mmCIF file of C-alpha atoms in Angstrom:
data_model
loop_
_atom_site.group_PDB
_atom_site.id
_atom_site.type_symbol
_atom_site.label_atom_id
_atom_site.label_comp_id
_atom_site.label_asym_id
_atom_site.label_seq_id
_atom_site.Cartn_x
_atom_site.Cartn_y
_atom_site.Cartn_z
ATOM 1 C CA MET A 1 10.539 -17.251 -14.330
ATOM 2 C CA LYS A 2 9.839 -13.836 -12.814
ATOM 3 C CA THR A 3 10.595 -12.833 -9.219
ATOM 4 C CA ILE A 4 8.707 -10.331 -7.063
ATOM 5 C CA LEU A 5 9.682 -8.872 -3.687
ATOM 6 C CA ILE A 6 6.704 -7.910 -1.530
ATOM 7 C CA THR A 7 6.827 -5.760 1.602
ATOM 8 C CA GLY A 8 4.219 -6.245 4.317
ATOM 9 C CA ALA A 9 3.497 -9.832 3.267
ATOM 10 C CA SER A 10 2.411 -11.119 6.679
ATOM 11 C CA SER A 11 -1.275 -10.248 6.210
ATOM 12 C CA GLY A 12 -3.900 -8.558 4.076
ATOM 13 C CA ILE A 13 -3.039 -7.458 0.552
ATOM 14 C CA GLY A 14 0.625 -8.407 0.854
ATOM 15 C CA ARG A 15 -0.101 -11.957 1.920
ATOM 16 C CA ALA A 16 -2.788 -12.371 -0.747
ATOM 17 C CA ALA A 17 -0.350 -11.097 -3.372
ATOM 18 C CA ALA A 18 2.357 -13.515 -2.219
ATOM 19 C CA LEU A 19 -0.034 -16.454 -2.523
ATOM 20 C CA TYR A 20 -1.441 -15.339 -5.881
ATOM 21 C CA PHE A 21 1.913 -14.691 -7.537
ATOM 22 C CA GLN A 22 3.186 -18.054 -6.288
ATOM 23 C CA GLU A 23 0.125 -19.740 -7.782
ATOM 24 C CA GLN A 24 0.913 -18.057 -11.111
ATOM 25 C CA GLY A 25 4.386 -19.589 -11.130
ATOM 26 C CA TRP A 26 6.406 -16.625 -9.911
ATOM 27 C CA ASN A 27 9.252 -16.686 -7.416
ATOM 28 C CA VAL A 28 8.176 -14.701 -4.356
ATOM 29 C CA ILE A 29 10.281 -12.942 -1.729
ATOM 30 C CA ALA A 30 7.680 -12.423 0.995
ATOM 31 C CA THR A 31 9.055 -9.940 3.504
ATOM 32 C CA MET A 32 7.744 -8.999 6.920
ATOM 33 C CA ARG A 33 8.937 -7.667 10.256
ATOM 34 C CA SER A 34 8.506 -10.966 12.137
ATOM 35 C CA PRO A 35 9.105 -13.899 9.766
ATOM 36 C CA GLU A 36 9.407 -16.288 12.697
ATOM 37 C CA LYS A 37 5.624 -16.007 13.141
ATOM 38 C CA GLU A 38 4.916 -17.107 9.564
ATOM 39 C CA THR A 39 3.968 -20.791 9.286
ATOM 40 C CA GLU A 40 2.438 -21.155 5.805
ATOM 41 C CA LEU A 41 4.245 -19.145 3.139
ATOM 42 C CA GLY A 42 7.673 -20.592 3.842
ATOM 43 C CA ARG A 43 6.458 -24.110 3.067
ATOM 44 C CA LEU A 44 5.412 -23.197 -0.475
ATOM 45 C CA ASP A 45 7.592 -23.833 -3.516
ATOM 46 C CA ARG A 46 9.461 -20.784 -4.836
ATOM 47 C CA VAL A 47 8.689 -18.639 -1.777
ATOM 48 C CA LEU A 48 11.413 -17.114 0.384
ATOM 49 C CA VAL A 49 10.239 -15.536 3.641
ATOM 50 C CA SER A 50 12.623 -12.795 4.762
ATOM 51 C CA ARG A 51 12.830 -10.269 7.568
ATOM 52 C CA LEU A 52 12.348 -6.707 6.374
ATOM 53 C CA ASP A 53 11.214 -3.601 8.215
ATOM 54 C CA VAL A 54 10.884 -0.631 5.871
ATOM 55 C CA VAL A 55 12.049 1.750 8.622
ATOM 56 C CA ARG A 56 15.303 -0.191 9.152
ATOM 57 C CA GLU A 57 17.784 0.192 6.312
ATOM 58 C CA GLU A 58 19.913 -2.801 7.289
ATOM 59 C CA THR A 59 16.978 -5.205 6.969
ATOM 60 C CA ILE A 60 16.202 -3.881 3.492
ATOM 61 C CA GLN A 61 19.680 -4.593 2.165
ATOM 62 C CA GLU A 62 19.736 -8.028 3.784
ATOM 63 C CA ALA A 63 16.370 -9.028 2.295
ATOM 64 C CA LEU A 64 17.409 -7.880 -1.176
ATOM 65 C CA SER A 65 20.667 -9.818 -0.930
ATOM 66 C CA GLN A 66 18.894 -12.961 0.257
ATOM 67 C CA GLY A 67 16.344 -12.743 -2.533
ATOM 68 C CA ILE A 68 18.908 -12.240 -5.288
ATOM 69 C CA GLU A 69 21.072 -15.035 -3.896
ATOM 70 C CA ARG A 70 18.099 -17.414 -3.857
ATOM 71 C CA PHE A 71 16.451 -16.550 -7.179
ATOM 72 C CA GLY A 72 19.204 -14.796 -9.134
ATOM 73 C CA THR A 73 17.322 -11.566 -9.736
ATOM 74 C CA ILE A 74 14.322 -9.429 -8.760
ATOM 75 C CA ASP A 75 11.972 -8.273 -11.522
ATOM 76 C CA VAL A 76 9.237 -6.501 -9.555
ATOM 77 C CA LEU A 77 9.194 -4.591 -6.273
ATOM 78 C CA LEU A 78 5.785 -4.354 -4.611
ATOM 79 C CA ASN A 79 5.787 -1.589 -2.006
ATOM 80 C CA ASN A 80 2.800 -2.703 0.033
ATOM 81 C CA ALA A 81 3.733 -2.165 3.700
ATOM 82 C CA GLY A 82 1.624 0.559 5.274
ATOM 83 C CA TYR A 83 -1.099 1.445 7.750
ATOM 84 C CA ALA A 84 -3.571 4.223 8.570
ATOM 85 C CA ALA A 85 -3.542 6.619 11.502
ATOM 86 C CA PHE A 86 -7.147 7.490 12.395
ATOM 87 C CA GLY A 87 -8.349 10.319 14.591
ATOM 88 C CA ALA A 88 -8.389 14.073 15.088
ATOM 89 C CA PHE A 89 -5.258 15.716 13.723
ATOM 90 C CA GLU A 90 -5.144 18.100 16.683
ATOM 91 C CA ALA A 91 -4.650 15.118 18.999
ATOM 92 C CA ALA A 92 -1.901 13.442 16.962
ATOM 93 C CA SER A 93 1.468 13.214 18.666
ATOM 94 C CA GLU A 94 4.665 14.131 16.852
ATOM 95 C CA GLU A 95 5.662 10.475 17.088
ATOM 96 C CA GLN A 96 2.435 9.365 15.367
ATOM 97 C CA ILE A 97 2.908 11.924 12.607
ATOM 98 C CA HIS A 98 6.509 10.879 11.992
ATOM 99 C CA ARG A 99 5.722 7.176 12.084
ATOM 100 C CA GLN A 100 2.885 7.492 9.551
ATOM 101 C CA PHE A 101 5.280 9.065 7.075
ATOM 102 C CA ASP A 102 8.227 6.873 8.024
ATOM 103 C CA VAL A 103 6.311 3.727 7.048
ATOM 104 C CA ASN A 104 4.010 4.906 4.246
ATOM 105 C CA VAL A 105 6.356 7.342 2.508
ATOM 106 C CA PHE A 106 9.967 7.097 3.621
ATOM 107 C CA GLY A 107 9.710 3.304 3.675
ATOM 108 C CA VAL A 108 8.831 3.409 -0.032
ATOM 109 C CA PHE A 109 11.707 5.833 -0.636
ATOM 110 C CA ARG A 110 14.157 3.459 1.075
ATOM 111 C CA MET A 111 12.932 0.423 -0.824
ATOM 112 C CA THR A 112 13.011 2.247 -4.153
ATOM 113 C CA GLN A 113 16.526 3.586 -3.709
ATOM 114 C CA ALA A 114 17.702 0.138 -2.633
ATOM 115 C CA ILE A 115 16.288 -1.693 -5.682
ATOM 116 C CA LEU A 116 17.145 0.836 -8.391
ATOM 117 C CA PRO A 117 20.832 -0.112 -8.821
ATOM 118 C CA HIS A 118 19.724 -3.721 -9.432
ATOM 119 C CA PHE A 119 17.079 -2.656 -11.945
ATOM 120 C CA ARG A 120 19.529 -0.350 -13.740
ATOM 121 C CA THR A 121 22.045 -3.196 -14.034
ATOM 122 C CA ASN A 122 19.313 -5.424 -15.462
ATOM 123 C CA GLN A 123 18.129 -2.582 -17.718
ATOM 124 C CA GLU A 124 14.560 -3.338 -16.695
ATOM 125 C CA GLY A 125 12.301 -3.667 -13.670
ATOM 126 C CA THR A 126 8.912 -2.673 -12.315
ATOM 127 C CA ILE A 127 8.047 -0.799 -9.129
ATOM 128 C CA ILE A 128 4.432 -1.132 -7.986
ATOM 129 C CA ASN A 129 3.306 1.093 -5.133
ATOM 130 C CA VAL A 130 0.120 0.187 -3.290
ATOM 131 C CA SER A 131 -1.557 3.533 -2.800
ATOM 132 C CA SER A 132 -5.304 4.032 -2.317
ATOM 133 C CA ILE A 133 -8.143 6.087 -3.691
ATOM 134 C CA GLY A 134 -7.239 7.948 -0.494
ATOM 135 C CA GLY A 135 -4.301 9.281 -2.478
ATOM 136 C CA ARG A 136 -6.701 11.226 -4.704
ATOM 137 C CA VAL A 137 -9.733 11.862 -2.472
ATOM 138 C CA ALA A 138 -9.969 12.423 1.274
ATOM 139 C CA PHE A 139 -12.229 11.337 4.119
ATOM 140 C CA PRO A 140 -12.519 12.781 7.638
ATOM 141 C CA LEU A 141 -10.190 11.897 10.516
ATOM 142 C CA LEU A 142 -7.605 10.291 8.230
ATOM 143 C CA THR A 143 -5.486 13.400 7.730
ATOM 144 C CA LEU A 144 -2.116 11.719 8.270
ATOM 145 C CA TYR A 145 -2.973 8.708 6.128
ATOM 146 C CA HIS A 146 -4.257 10.842 3.260
ATOM 147 C CA ALA A 147 -1.252 13.145 3.441
ATOM 148 C CA SER A 148 1.041 10.112 3.188
ATOM 149 C CA LYS A 149 -0.851 8.620 0.241
ATOM 150 C CA TRP A 150 -1.023 11.932 -1.631
ATOM 151 C CA ALA A 151 2.743 12.173 -1.148
ATOM 152 C CA LEU A 152 3.108 8.636 -2.505
ATOM 153 C CA GLU A 153 1.034 9.494 -5.579
ATOM 154 C CA GLY A 154 3.138 12.556 -6.385
ATOM 155 C CA PHE A 155 6.375 10.668 -5.817
ATOM 156 C CA SER A 156 5.255 7.791 -8.020
ATOM 157 C CA GLU A 157 4.064 9.989 -10.878
ATOM 158 C CA SER A 158 7.293 11.980 -10.965
ATOM 159 C CA LEU A 159 9.360 8.793 -10.735
ATOM 160 C CA TYR A 160 7.373 7.321 -13.648
ATOM 161 C CA TYR A 161 8.860 9.961 -15.959
ATOM 162 C CA GLU A 162 12.284 9.860 -14.320
ATOM 163 C CA LEU A 163 12.808 6.131 -14.883
ATOM 164 C CA ALA A 164 11.055 5.673 -18.234
ATOM 165 C CA GLY A 165 14.278 6.210 -20.177
ATOM 166 C CA LEU A 166 15.939 3.465 -18.123
ATOM 167 C CA LYS A 167 13.219 0.943 -19.045
ATOM 168 C CA ILE A 168 12.038 0.815 -15.429
ATOM 169 C CA ARG A 169 8.261 0.979 -15.032
ATOM 170 C CA VAL A 170 6.496 2.650 -12.111
ATOM 171 C CA LYS A 171 2.872 1.763 -11.370
ATOM 172 C CA VAL A 172 0.329 2.602 -8.695
ATOM 173 C CA VAL A 173 -2.497 0.346 -7.505
ATOM 174 C CA GLU A 174 -5.367 2.222 -5.863
ATOM 175 C CA PRO A 175 -7.754 0.049 -3.826
ATOM 176 C CA GLY A 176 -10.907 1.325 -2.217
ATOM 177 C CA ASN A 177 -12.142 -0.373 0.957
ATOM 178 C CA VAL A 178 -10.491 -3.731 1.569
ATOM 179 C CA HIS A 179 -11.556 -6.523 3.910
ATOM 180 C CA THR A 180 -8.420 -6.413 6.039
ATOM 181 C CA ASP A 181 -7.848 -5.904 9.750
ATOM 182 C CA PHE A 182 -8.893 -2.234 9.579
ATOM 183 C CA THR A 183 -9.519 -1.824 13.294
ATOM 184 C CA GLY A 184 -6.542 -3.973 14.304
ATOM 185 C CA ARG A 185 -3.002 -4.076 12.969
ATOM 186 C CA SER A 186 -3.782 -1.819 9.970
ATOM 187 C CA LEU A 187 -5.056 1.086 12.092
ATOM 188 C CA ASP A 188 -3.344 3.371 14.584
ATOM 189 C CA LEU A 189 -6.002 5.136 16.629
ATOM 190 C CA ILE A 190 -5.177 8.712 17.587
ATOM 191 C CA ARG A 191 -6.624 9.131 21.070
ATOM 192 C CA SER A 192 -8.529 12.367 21.611
ATOM 193 C CA ASP A 193 -10.174 11.521 24.935
ATOM 194 C CA SER A 194 -9.165 14.873 26.410
ATOM 195 C CA LEU A 195 -10.606 16.768 23.421
ATOM 196 C CA GLU A 196 -14.339 16.548 24.013
ATOM 197 C CA ALA A 197 -15.119 18.532 20.854
ATOM 198 C CA TYR A 198 -14.094 15.579 18.658
ATOM 199 C CA LYS A 199 -15.524 12.718 20.720
ATOM 200 C CA ASP A 200 -18.966 12.231 19.151
ATOM 201 C CA TYR A 201 -17.784 12.887 15.605
ATOM 202 C CA THR A 202 -14.883 10.450 15.963
ATOM 203 C CA GLU A 203 -17.190 7.692 17.178
ATOM 204 C CA THR A 204 -19.662 8.344 14.351
ATOM 205 C CA VAL A 205 -17.036 8.408 11.612
ATOM 206 C CA LEU A 206 -15.286 5.287 12.884
ATOM 207 C CA GLN A 207 -18.580 3.399 12.939
ATOM 208 C CA LYS A 208 -19.406 4.594 9.413
ATOM 209 C CA GLN A 209 -15.947 3.553 8.221
ATOM 210 C CA VAL A 210 -16.301 0.065 9.677
ATOM 211 C CA GLU A 211 -19.773 -0.309 8.138
ATOM 212 C CA SER A 212 -18.453 0.821 4.765
ATOM 213 C CA PHE A 213 -15.560 -1.634 4.890
ATOM 214 C CA GLN A 214 -17.942 -4.458 5.729
ATOM 215 C CA ALA A 215 -20.533 -3.534 3.097
ATOM 216 C CA ASN A 216 -18.376 -2.334 0.205
ATOM 217 C CA GLY A 217 -14.906 -3.695 0.800
ATOM 218 C CA SER A 218 -13.107 -5.842 -1.747
ATOM 219 C CA SER A 219 -11.247 -8.977 -0.776
ATOM 220 C CA PRO A 220 -7.444 -8.833 -0.554
ATOM 221 C CA GLU A 221 -7.464 -11.518 -3.248
ATOM 222 C CA LEU A 222 -9.195 -9.165 -5.704
ATOM 223 C CA ILE A 223 -6.573 -6.504 -5.029
ATOM 224 C CA ALA A 224 -3.850 -9.122 -5.508
ATOM 225 C CA ARG A 225 -5.230 -9.943 -8.947
ATOM 226 C CA THR A 226 -5.111 -6.266 -9.902
ATOM 227 C CA ILE A 227 -1.505 -6.104 -8.710
ATOM 228 C CA TYR A 228 -0.709 -9.163 -10.809
ATOM 229 C CA ARG A 229 -2.216 -7.485 -13.867
ATOM 230 C CA ALA A 230 -0.058 -4.424 -13.247
ATOM 231 C CA ALA A 231 3.028 -6.615 -12.906
ATOM 232 C CA SER A 232 2.401 -8.782 -15.943
ATOM 233 C CA ASP A 233 0.493 -6.805 -18.585
ATOM 234 C CA GLY A 234 3.649 -5.463 -20.226
ATOM 235 C CA THR A 235 2.221 -1.958 -20.605
ATOM 236 C CA ASP A 236 3.267 1.457 -19.366
ATOM 237 C CA GLN A 237 -0.117 2.033 -17.698
ATOM 238 C CA PHE A 238 0.445 4.034 -14.517
ATOM 239 C CA ARG A 239 -2.734 3.795 -12.396
ATOM 240 C CA TYR A 240 -4.847 0.717 -11.641
ATOM 241 C CA LEU A 241 -8.061 1.165 -9.677
ATOM 242 C CA ALA A 242 -8.951 -1.917 -7.629
ATOM 243 C CA GLY A 243 -12.488 -2.626 -6.455
ATOM 244 C CA GLU A 244 -15.972 -1.542 -7.511
ATOM 245 C CA ASP A 245 -16.166 1.061 -4.755
ATOM 246 C CA ALA A 246 -12.887 2.573 -5.952
ATOM 247 C CA GLU A 247 -14.301 2.901 -9.461
ATOM 248 C CA PHE A 248 -17.523 4.436 -8.100
ATOM 249 C CA VAL A 249 -15.817 7.031 -5.905
ATOM 250 C CA MET A 250 -13.330 8.068 -8.582
ATOM 251 C CA ASN A 251 -16.121 8.433 -11.138
ATOM 252 C CA MET A 252 -17.924 10.688 -8.665
ATOM 253 C CA ARG A 253 -14.732 12.690 -8.175
ATOM 254 C CA ARG A 254 -14.290 13.188 -11.924
ATOM 255 C CA GLU A 255 -17.920 13.999 -12.705
ATOM 256 C CA ARG A 256 -18.890 16.339 -9.883
ATOM 257 C CA PRO A 257 -17.684 19.848 -9.008
ATOM 258 C CA ASP A 258 -15.610 20.115 -5.831
ATOM 259 C CA ALA A 259 -18.395 21.614 -3.729
ATOM 260 C CA GLU A 260 -20.884 18.923 -4.717
ATOM 261 C CA PHE A 261 -18.421 16.072 -4.243
ATOM 262 C CA MET A 262 -17.233 17.326 -0.852
ATOM 263 C CA SER A 263 -20.820 17.801 0.296
ATOM 264 C CA TRP A 264 -21.491 14.170 -0.647
ATOM 265 C CA ILE A 265 -18.451 12.985 1.326
ATOM 266 C CA ALA A 266 -19.416 15.067 4.365
ATOM 267 C CA GLY A 267 -22.957 13.712 4.274
ATOM 268 C CA SER A 268 -21.689 10.140 4.174
ATOM 269 C CA PHE A 269 -20.261 10.519 7.680
ATOM 270 C CA ARG A 270 -23.151 12.181 9.479
#
């Protein structure tokens, strides 16, 4: 029986993945910052709910130890925890910039370094990083988020080669829009109230983003199924697009010259 450790399992994609993997007969270590608030996952067979904050090293080691003690091993690490900072880059505070990278990038670094000794001992393992099509294309007013996801893509691709000889697989799942709490816990709004030049554009883009999520977004459950395929297909495939809109946008990116593609993106937010 396989075991997966999932970060950010309290909601959205992480929670959907925890439920789906459990349904498929896997052991699940569902980690989150506030496990005391979780009332459902912990009652399921083969699910261990553990405290883990990807910016706090001590919680990472404790969650790994608890998971291995409970299930004997960990076969797959799903680096899912993350969020998006939205707003004008000029208005972003140093704290907001650092936090975006601390969670989305350095959190993945910490988790990966923590699990690798276990995978090397086992002479196998799989690391799945939840990225985004936003790691290969960009949209306005998401500069920090895109920078973090492009960093994650480069890290993952380099690590893919680095670990191949150790029989450790690295994979990236790239969702498009997802029906999660985009304007709530998953979004950090960068306030630019004092910068009048950005006010109207920010309001327009945010409204367009919300409309796009509502009209084109995939369910977290669909993304979870793509993650399961990545975890269980036994191949060395690196990238997995998730969602029809992700496929559409990436096809546009491949087929159109830069100027034409960027003009299309710009026009989508007018």
